[in-house]
Amino acid sequence: MSTRVRTRFAPSPTGNLHVGGARTALYSWLYAKKMGGDFVLRIEDTDQARSTKESVQVVLNDLKWLGYDWSEGPEVGGPLGPYYQSERLSIYKEHTERLLKAKKAYYCFCTDERLEKMKEEAIKAGRPPHYDRTCSHVSYEDAKARLEKGEKGAVRFKIPSGKDAYTFKDIIRGEVTFPSDMVGDFVILRSDGMPVYNFCCVVDDALMGITHVLRAEEHLSNTLRQMMIYESFEYPLPTFGHLSIILGADKQKLSKRHGATSCKQYEEMGFLPEAMTNFLALLGWSSPDGKEILNKEDLIKNFDLDRLHGAAAVFDEVKLKWMNATYLRELPHLDLWKRVEPFLASAGLPLTSSLWKDSGWQDKTLSVFKTSMETLKDAVPLYQLLDDETFKIQEEAKEVFTWESTKAVLAEWKKQVEGHTGDDFTEADFNTMQDAVKTNCNVKGKFLFMPLRVAVIGKAHGAELKQLVPCMKKSSLLRRAEIVSKEI
Ligand code: GLU
């Protein structure tokens, strides 16, 4: 019987989820889904100064926004918890004791000054700055007695002798070999009693039955220490995959310098989680048929560890915008409106007015606007055009008032609006009114179109009036026409 696949995402909660972290979470989630396995969320919060309740919540919210639901972990629990490392200290302590008793680890009482000096000397002499094992001869009993008396000691892992190298097969990088002497006896439990990442990670992955560890490339070098720890407990090694690095458009490692790097920022910029997921999936993986637009179901169906690749991935925001626009335009209008609403609300638009609350109007306006939207936030300037309160004649538009024909054009437009029966306009209504202005004032081209635009939206350029006017009420057009006619 094959083992049930169990993947995990193990963030250290130190702020918003970075897009790289989100990609790691996504691949782990996808693989678990694909294989009908479990996706475990573990919070690596042993750095208590940096991990607050709030910072954990931020990461959980980001994952929820993306929709990567975990089968075990915070909020949902599970049989192999706790899922916060800060609540697992007794487990690490017990594991440390096991290694101490088996002489696979020992207490070290060296002071920081001594360690620093030893390191400097080693570097000067051209030796690797490994710990010189001074304390490896302190027996377990003596160490306990010293601790009892109040001395501070850390626990060091003893690098096993008799093995020159450690080799494992990385899903992405193939066979990776580390010479054993790359590391010296390393600390697994600090003198303040806090265990270190490499130790907790192994203990947890082993006890939580994790079968596949997907994580950032920067953790590749940690794998040597981790393999040694697995071996010392005789725990089976999981399958590792170290994901390719993510670069900015300039081919440098993606950083704040490039602009937005966290999921939250993209959310605030008006990106959809669906688009973000599709985009992240392709940063290090490709679909077998080369398709680029793949929703979650497609991704789950097609995802395969074999197609993860090690080449650096470039975070191309232009592509992300294109994907976002694609997803956005596919959304049912009811759903799209719900997502656009918070952006309109924070721009102070009149969402509570009866017109803006009308679902027929929402549907009509979205059909007009969505083709001009790449992000949800792009809706703001478009809807602003329909807000009477902020209607204003733009400076650049004032040129139209210097043309001789404008006064008559504006007066005729106002007359046409006044004469319209009913409160709403169709595209045909608008065309008829515009034609009437054209004939009655004997104007055409920019002398017709630009003053009309100013009369409707306060600007001489942009927006197709034949699309916009049907989104407006007679009272609104009249009010605007009056404001504009006062300008001349
Ligand atoms: N807490 C580590 C990180 O956030 C986890 C690394 C791992 O997946 O092993 O980078």
Coordinates of C-alpha atoms and ligand atoms in Angstrom, one line a residue:
M1 CA 0.0 0.0 0.0
S2 CA 1.4 3.4 -0.9
T3 CA 1.8 6.0 1.8
R4 CA -0.8 8.8 1.9
V5 CA 0.7 12.0 0.7
R6 CA 1.1 14.6 3.4
T7 CA 2.6 18.0 2.5
R8 CA 3.0 21.1 4.7
F9 CA 3.5 24.8 4.6
A10 CA 5.5 26.0 7.6
P11 CA 5.7 29.8 7.6
S12 CA 7.6 31.8 10.2
P13 CA 5.0 34.5 10.7
T14 CA 6.9 37.7 10.4
G15 CA 4.5 39.8 8.4
N16 CA 2.4 39.5 5.2
L17 CA 2.8 36.4 3.1
H18 CA 5.5 37.0 0.5
V19 CA 4.6 35.9 -3.1
G20 CA 7.4 33.3 -2.8
G21 CA 5.8 31.8 0.3
A22 CA 2.5 31.8 -1.4
R23 CA 3.9 29.8 -4.3
T24 CA 5.4 27.3 -1.8
A25 CA 2.0 27.0 -0.1
L26 CA 0.3 26.6 -3.4
Y27 CA 2.5 23.8 -4.7
S28 CA 2.2 22.0 -1.4
W29 CA -1.6 22.5 -1.4
L30 CA -1.9 21.4 -5.1
Y31 CA 0.1 18.3 -4.6
A32 CA -1.9 17.2 -1.6
K33 CA -5.2 17.9 -3.5
K34 CA -4.0 16.1 -6.6
M35 CA -2.9 13.0 -4.6
G36 CA -6.0 13.0 -2.3
G37 CA -3.6 13.6 0.6
D38 CA -3.4 16.1 3.4
F39 CA -2.0 19.7 3.5
V40 CA -0.8 20.6 6.9
L41 CA -0.2 24.2 8.1
R42 CA 2.4 24.6 10.8
I43 CA 3.4 27.9 12.3
E44 CA 7.1 28.2 13.0
D45 CA 6.9 30.7 15.8
T46 CA 9.9 29.9 18.0
D47 CA 11.3 33.4 17.3
Q48 CA 8.8 34.9 19.8
A49 CA 10.0 38.4 19.5
R50 CA 8.9 38.4 15.8
S51 CA 5.9 36.1 15.9
T52 CA 2.9 37.8 17.4
K53 CA -0.7 36.7 17.4
E54 CA -1.4 39.5 14.8
S55 CA 1.4 38.4 12.5
V56 CA 0.1 34.8 12.6
Q57 CA -3.4 36.1 11.8
V58 CA -2.0 38.0 8.9
V59 CA -0.6 34.9 7.3
L60 CA -3.7 32.9 8.0
N61 CA -5.8 35.6 6.3
D62 CA -3.5 35.7 3.3
L63 CA -3.8 31.9 2.9
K64 CA -7.6 32.1 3.2
W65 CA -7.7 34.9 0.7
L66 CA -5.8 32.6 -1.7
G67 CA -8.1 29.8 -0.8
Y68 CA -5.4 27.2 0.2
D69 CA -7.4 25.5 2.9
W70 CA -5.4 23.3 5.2
S71 CA -6.7 19.9 6.5
E72 CA -4.7 20.2 9.7
G73 CA -3.3 23.2 11.5
P74 CA -4.4 26.4 13.3
E75 CA -8.1 26.9 13.7
V76 CA -8.9 23.4 12.4
G77 CA -6.7 21.3 14.7
G78 CA -5.9 17.8 13.8
P79 CA -4.6 14.5 15.3
L80 CA -0.9 15.4 15.2
G81 CA -0.9 18.9 16.8
P82 CA -0.2 21.2 18.3
Y83 CA 0.5 23.0 15.0
Y84 CA 2.3 26.0 16.6
Q85 CA 5.9 25.3 17.3
S86 CA 5.7 27.5 20.4
E87 CA 3.3 24.9 21.8
R88 CA 5.6 22.0 21.1
L89 CA 8.5 22.9 23.3
S90 CA 8.2 19.9 25.5
I91 CA 8.3 17.6 22.4
Y92 CA 11.6 19.3 21.3
K93 CA 12.9 19.0 24.8
E94 CA 12.2 15.3 25.0
H95 CA 13.8 14.8 21.6
T96 CA 16.9 16.7 22.8
E97 CA 17.1 14.5 25.9
R98 CA 17.0 11.4 23.6
L99 CA 20.0 12.6 21.7
L100 CA 21.9 13.6 24.8
K101 CA 21.4 10.3 26.4
A102 CA 22.4 8.5 23.2
K103 CA 25.6 10.7 23.1
K104 CA 24.5 12.1 19.7
A105 CA 24.4 15.5 21.3
Y106 CA 26.1 17.2 24.2
Y107 CA 25.9 20.3 26.3
C108 CA 28.2 23.1 25.5
F109 CA 29.1 25.7 28.1
C110 CA 31.4 27.8 25.9
T111 CA 30.9 31.5 26.2
D112 CA 30.1 33.7 23.2
E113 CA 33.4 35.4 23.6
R114 CA 35.3 32.1 23.4
L115 CA 33.3 30.9 20.4
E116 CA 33.9 34.2 18.6
K117 CA 37.6 34.0 19.3
M118 CA 37.8 30.4 18.1
K119 CA 36.0 31.3 15.0
E120 CA 38.4 34.2 14.2
E121 CA 41.4 32.0 14.8
A122 CA 40.1 29.3 12.6
I123 CA 39.4 31.7 9.7
K124 CA 42.8 33.2 10.1
A125 CA 44.4 29.8 10.0
G126 CA 42.3 28.9 6.9
R127 CA 40.3 26.2 8.7
P128 CA 36.5 26.0 8.5
P129 CA 35.1 27.9 11.5
H130 CA 33.6 24.8 13.1
Y131 CA 33.1 24.3 16.8
D132 CA 36.3 22.7 18.3
R133 CA 34.4 20.2 20.4
T134 CA 35.8 21.4 23.7
C135 CA 32.6 20.5 25.5
S136 CA 32.0 17.2 23.8
H137 CA 33.8 15.5 26.7
V138 CA 31.5 16.9 29.3
S139 CA 29.4 13.9 30.5
Y140 CA 25.6 14.1 30.6
E141 CA 25.7 13.9 34.4
D142 CA 28.3 16.6 34.8
A143 CA 26.5 18.9 32.4
K144 CA 23.2 18.4 34.4
A145 CA 25.1 19.2 37.6
R146 CA 26.5 22.4 36.1
L147 CA 23.1 23.5 34.8
E148 CA 21.7 22.8 38.3
K149 CA 24.1 25.2 39.7
G150 CA 22.9 27.9 37.3
E151 CA 25.4 27.7 34.5
K152 CA 24.0 28.3 31.0
G153 CA 24.5 25.7 28.4
A154 CA 23.4 25.1 24.8
V155 CA 22.9 21.6 23.3
R156 CA 25.0 20.8 20.3
F157 CA 24.4 18.0 17.7
K158 CA 27.4 15.8 17.2
I159 CA 28.2 15.4 13.6
P160 CA 28.3 11.6 13.0
S161 CA 31.7 10.3 12.2
G162 CA 32.5 7.8 9.5
K163 CA 30.4 9.3 6.7
D164 CA 32.0 11.6 4.2
A165 CA 29.0 12.8 2.5
Y166 CA 25.2 12.9 2.5
T167 CA 23.2 12.5 -0.7
F168 CA 19.6 12.9 -1.4
K169 CA 17.5 13.1 -4.5
D170 CA 15.8 16.5 -4.9
I171 CA 12.6 16.5 -7.0
I172 CA 13.7 19.6 -8.8
R173 CA 17.5 19.5 -8.6
G174 CA 18.2 15.8 -9.0
E175 CA 20.9 14.2 -6.9
V176 CA 22.4 16.6 -4.4
T177 CA 25.5 15.7 -2.3
F178 CA 26.9 17.6 0.7
P179 CA 30.3 16.7 2.2
S180 CA 29.7 16.0 5.9
D181 CA 32.4 18.5 6.9
M182 CA 30.4 21.4 5.5
V183 CA 29.1 21.8 9.0
G184 CA 30.5 21.5 12.5
D185 CA 28.7 20.4 15.7
F186 CA 25.8 22.7 15.6
V187 CA 23.5 24.1 18.2
I188 CA 20.0 22.5 18.4
L189 CA 18.9 24.0 21.7
R190 CA 20.0 27.5 22.6
S191 CA 21.1 28.3 26.1
D192 CA 17.8 30.1 26.7
G193 CA 16.0 26.8 26.1
M194 CA 14.7 27.6 22.6
P195 CA 15.3 25.0 19.9
V196 CA 16.5 26.0 16.5
Y197 CA 14.7 25.8 13.1
N198 CA 16.6 22.9 11.7
F199 CA 15.8 20.8 14.7
C200 CA 12.2 21.7 15.2
C201 CA 11.5 21.3 11.5
V202 CA 12.8 17.7 11.4
V203 CA 11.1 16.7 14.6
D204 CA 7.8 18.2 13.4
D205 CA 8.0 16.9 9.8
A206 CA 8.7 13.4 11.1
L207 CA 6.0 13.4 13.8
M208 CA 3.5 14.9 11.5
G209 CA 4.1 12.3 8.9
I210 CA 5.1 14.7 6.2
T211 CA 6.0 12.8 3.0
H212 CA 6.9 15.7 0.8
V213 CA 8.7 18.9 1.7
L214 CA 8.5 21.7 -0.9
R215 CA 10.3 24.9 0.1
A216 CA 12.4 27.7 -1.1
E217 CA 15.8 27.1 -2.7
E218 CA 17.4 29.1 0.2
H219 CA 16.7 26.1 2.5
L220 CA 18.8 23.7 0.3
S221 CA 21.8 24.1 2.5
N222 CA 19.8 23.4 5.6
T223 CA 19.0 20.0 4.3
L224 CA 22.4 18.6 5.3
R225 CA 21.8 19.4 9.0
Q226 CA 18.3 18.1 8.7
M227 CA 19.4 14.8 7.1
M228 CA 21.8 14.2 9.9
I229 CA 19.0 14.8 12.5
Y230 CA 16.6 12.5 10.6
E231 CA 19.3 9.8 10.7
S232 CA 20.0 10.3 14.4
F233 CA 16.4 9.5 15.2
E234 CA 16.1 6.9 12.5
Y235 CA 13.2 8.8 11.1
P236 CA 12.5 8.2 7.4
L237 CA 13.6 11.1 5.1
P238 CA 10.7 12.9 3.3
T239 CA 11.0 13.7 -0.4
F240 CA 12.4 17.2 -0.8
G241 CA 11.9 19.7 -3.5
H242 CA 13.7 23.1 -3.4
L243 CA 11.8 25.6 -5.5
S244 CA 13.5 27.9 -7.9
I245 CA 14.2 31.5 -6.9
I246 CA 11.9 34.3 -8.0
L247 CA 13.4 37.2 -9.8
G248 CA 12.1 40.7 -10.6
A249 CA 11.7 41.9 -14.2
D250 CA 15.4 43.1 -14.0
K251 CA 16.5 39.5 -13.2
Q252 CA 17.5 40.4 -9.7
K253 CA 16.1 38.6 -6.7
L254 CA 12.5 39.8 -6.1
S255 CA 12.6 42.3 -3.3
K256 CA 10.7 45.4 -2.0
R257 CA 12.8 47.4 -4.5
H258 CA 10.7 45.9 -7.3
G259 CA 7.4 47.2 -5.7
A260 CA 4.8 44.9 -4.3
T261 CA 6.1 41.6 -3.0
S262 CA 3.3 40.4 -0.6
C263 CA 0.0 38.9 -1.4
K264 CA -1.7 41.5 0.7
Q265 CA -0.3 44.3 -1.5
Y266 CA -1.6 42.6 -4.6
E267 CA -5.0 42.1 -2.9
E268 CA -5.0 45.9 -2.1
M269 CA -4.0 46.7 -5.7
G270 CA -7.2 44.9 -6.9
F271 CA -5.8 41.5 -8.0
L272 CA -8.0 38.5 -7.8
P273 CA -6.9 35.4 -5.8
E274 CA -7.8 33.2 -8.8
A275 CA -5.5 35.2 -11.0
M276 CA -2.8 35.3 -8.4
T277 CA -3.0 31.5 -8.0
N278 CA -2.8 30.8 -11.7
F279 CA 0.1 33.2 -12.1
L280 CA 2.1 31.8 -9.1
A281 CA 1.5 28.2 -10.3
L282 CA 3.4 29.1 -13.5
L283 CA 6.4 30.5 -11.6
G284 CA 8.4 27.2 -11.6
W285 CA 5.9 24.8 -13.1
S286 CA 4.3 24.5 -16.5
S287 CA 1.2 22.6 -17.7
P288 CA 1.8 19.6 -19.9
D289 CA -0.1 21.2 -22.8
G290 CA 1.5 24.6 -22.4
K291 CA -1.8 26.2 -21.4
E292 CA -1.4 29.4 -19.5
I293 CA -4.9 30.0 -18.2
L294 CA -5.7 27.3 -15.7
N295 CA -8.2 27.7 -12.9
K296 CA -7.8 25.8 -9.6
E297 CA -9.5 22.7 -10.9
D298 CA -7.3 22.6 -14.0
L299 CA -4.3 23.1 -11.8
I300 CA -5.2 20.3 -9.5
K301 CA -5.8 18.0 -12.5
N302 CA -2.6 18.9 -14.2
F303 CA -0.2 19.5 -11.4
D304 CA 2.7 17.1 -11.2
L305 CA 6.0 17.3 -9.3
D306 CA 7.8 16.2 -12.4
R307 CA 7.0 19.4 -14.2
L308 CA 8.5 21.6 -11.5
H309 CA 11.7 23.2 -12.9
G310 CA 14.8 24.7 -11.3
A311 CA 15.3 27.7 -13.6
A312 CA 14.8 31.0 -11.9
A313 CA 11.3 32.3 -12.4
V314 CA 10.7 35.9 -13.4
F315 CA 7.8 37.7 -11.7
D316 CA 6.3 39.5 -14.7
E317 CA 3.7 42.0 -13.5
V318 CA 2.5 42.7 -17.0
K319 CA 1.6 39.0 -17.4
L320 CA -0.1 39.0 -13.9
K321 CA -2.2 42.0 -15.0
W322 CA -3.2 40.3 -18.2
M323 CA -4.2 37.2 -16.3
N324 CA -6.1 39.3 -13.8
A325 CA -8.0 41.0 -16.6
T326 CA -8.8 37.6 -18.1
Y327 CA -10.3 36.3 -14.8
L328 CA -12.0 39.5 -14.0
R329 CA -13.9 39.6 -17.3
E330 CA -15.1 36.1 -16.8
L331 CA -16.7 36.7 -13.4
P332 CA -20.5 36.8 -13.2
H333 CA -21.4 40.5 -12.6
L334 CA -23.0 39.8 -9.3
D335 CA -19.7 38.4 -8.0
L336 CA -17.6 41.1 -9.7
W337 CA -19.7 43.8 -8.2
K338 CA -19.1 42.4 -4.7
R339 CA -15.4 42.5 -5.3
V340 CA -15.4 45.9 -6.8
E341 CA -17.6 47.4 -4.0
P342 CA -14.9 47.7 -1.3
F343 CA -12.7 49.7 -3.7
L344 CA -15.5 52.0 -4.6
A345 CA -16.4 52.4 -0.9
S346 CA -12.9 53.4 0.0
A347 CA -13.0 56.0 -2.8
G348 CA -16.1 57.5 -1.2
L349 CA -18.5 56.7 -4.0
P350 CA -22.3 56.8 -3.3
L351 CA -22.8 53.1 -2.9
T352 CA -25.9 53.5 -0.7
S353 CA -27.8 55.6 -3.3
S354 CA -30.8 53.8 -4.8
L355 CA -29.2 53.9 -8.2
W356 CA -25.9 52.3 -7.2
K357 CA -27.7 49.7 -5.2
D358 CA -29.8 48.6 -8.2
S359 CA -28.5 45.3 -9.5
G360 CA -29.7 46.0 -13.0
W361 CA -27.6 49.2 -13.0
Q362 CA -24.6 47.3 -11.6
D363 CA -24.9 44.8 -14.3
K364 CA -25.1 47.4 -17.0
T365 CA -22.2 49.5 -15.8
L366 CA -20.0 46.5 -15.3
S367 CA -20.6 45.3 -18.9
V368 CA -19.4 48.8 -20.0
F369 CA -16.5 49.1 -17.6
K370 CA -15.0 45.7 -17.2
T371 CA -13.4 45.7 -20.6
S372 CA -11.3 48.7 -19.4
M373 CA -10.4 47.0 -16.2
E374 CA -7.3 45.0 -15.5
T375 CA -7.6 45.2 -11.7
L376 CA -10.6 45.7 -9.4
K377 CA -9.1 49.1 -8.4
D378 CA -9.4 50.2 -12.0
A379 CA -13.1 50.5 -11.4
V380 CA -12.6 53.5 -9.2
P381 CA -11.9 56.2 -11.9
L382 CA -14.5 54.6 -14.2
Y383 CA -17.3 54.7 -11.6
Q384 CA -16.1 58.2 -10.5
L385 CA -17.4 59.3 -13.9
L386 CA -20.9 58.4 -12.8
D387 CA -20.8 60.2 -9.4
D388 CA -22.7 63.5 -9.5
E389 CA -21.2 64.8 -6.3
T390 CA -17.6 64.8 -7.6
F391 CA -18.5 65.9 -11.1
K392 CA -16.1 68.6 -12.0
I393 CA -14.9 70.3 -15.2
Q394 CA -11.3 69.4 -15.7
E395 CA -8.8 72.1 -16.4
E396 CA -7.6 70.5 -19.6
A397 CA -11.2 70.5 -20.8
K398 CA -11.6 74.3 -20.7
E399 CA -10.3 74.7 -24.1
V400 CA -13.7 73.8 -25.6
F401 CA -15.2 76.9 -24.0
T402 CA -13.0 79.1 -26.2
W403 CA -14.6 77.7 -29.4
E404 CA -17.3 79.8 -31.0
S405 CA -19.7 76.9 -31.6
T406 CA -19.5 75.5 -28.1
K407 CA -22.1 77.7 -26.5
A408 CA -24.8 76.6 -29.0
V409 CA -23.7 73.0 -28.7
L410 CA -24.1 73.0 -25.0
A411 CA -27.4 74.7 -25.1
E412 CA -28.8 72.3 -27.7
W413 CA -27.5 69.3 -25.7
K414 CA -29.3 70.6 -22.6
K415 CA -32.5 71.1 -24.7
Q416 CA -32.2 67.5 -26.0
V417 CA -31.8 66.1 -22.5
E418 CA -34.7 68.2 -21.2
G419 CA -36.9 67.0 -24.1
H420 CA -36.2 63.4 -23.5
T421 CA -39.2 61.5 -22.1
G422 CA -38.4 59.0 -19.4
D423 CA -35.6 58.8 -16.9
D424 CA -33.3 56.4 -18.8
F425 CA -31.4 56.5 -22.1
T426 CA -30.5 53.8 -24.5
E427 CA -27.6 53.9 -26.8
A428 CA -30.0 54.7 -29.7
D429 CA -31.4 57.6 -27.6
F430 CA -28.0 59.0 -27.2
N431 CA -27.2 58.7 -30.9
T432 CA -30.4 60.5 -31.8
M433 CA -29.7 63.3 -29.4
Q434 CA -26.1 63.6 -30.6
D435 CA -27.3 63.7 -34.2
A436 CA -29.8 66.4 -33.4
V437 CA -27.0 68.6 -31.9
K438 CA -24.9 68.0 -34.9
T439 CA -27.6 69.0 -37.3
N440 CA -29.1 71.8 -35.4
C441 CA -25.8 73.4 -34.6
N442 CA -24.1 72.5 -37.8
V443 CA -21.0 71.1 -36.1
K444 CA -19.0 67.9 -36.4
G445 CA -15.8 66.2 -35.3
K446 CA -14.2 67.5 -32.2
F447 CA -16.5 70.6 -32.1
L448 CA -19.3 68.2 -31.5
F449 CA -17.8 65.4 -29.5
M450 CA -15.6 67.3 -27.2
P451 CA -18.1 69.8 -25.8
L452 CA -20.6 66.9 -25.3
R453 CA -18.0 64.9 -23.4
V454 CA -17.4 67.9 -21.2
A455 CA -21.1 68.2 -20.6
V456 CA -21.4 64.6 -19.6
I457 CA -18.2 63.8 -17.7
G458 CA -16.3 67.1 -17.3
K459 CA -13.5 65.8 -19.6
A460 CA -12.8 66.3 -23.2
H461 CA -11.2 62.9 -23.8
G462 CA -11.8 59.3 -22.9
A463 CA -15.1 57.4 -22.2
E464 CA -17.5 56.5 -25.0
L465 CA -20.6 58.5 -24.3
K466 CA -22.9 56.1 -26.2
Q467 CA -21.9 53.6 -23.5
L468 CA -21.8 55.9 -20.6
V469 CA -25.0 57.9 -21.1
P470 CA -27.2 54.7 -20.8
C471 CA -25.7 54.3 -17.3
M472 CA -26.9 57.7 -16.3
K473 CA -30.2 59.2 -15.3
K474 CA -31.9 62.2 -16.9
S475 CA -31.6 64.2 -13.7
S476 CA -27.9 63.6 -13.5
L477 CA -27.3 64.6 -17.2
L478 CA -29.4 67.7 -16.7
R479 CA -27.5 68.8 -13.6
R480 CA -24.2 68.4 -15.3
A481 CA -25.4 70.2 -18.4
E482 CA -26.4 73.1 -16.2
I483 CA -23.1 73.3 -14.4
V484 CA -21.2 73.2 -17.8
S485 CA -23.5 75.8 -19.4
K486 CA -22.6 78.2 -16.6
E487 CA -19.0 78.1 -17.6
I488 CA -19.5 79.9 -20.8
Ligands
GLU1 N1 9.8 28.5 8.6 C1 10.6 28.3 7.4 C2 10.4 29.4 6.5 O1 9.5 30.1 6.6 C3 10.2 26.9 6.8 C4 11.2 26.3 6.0 C5 10.8 24.9 5.6 O2 9.8 24.9 4.8 O3 11.5 24.0 6.0 O4 11.2 29.6 5.6

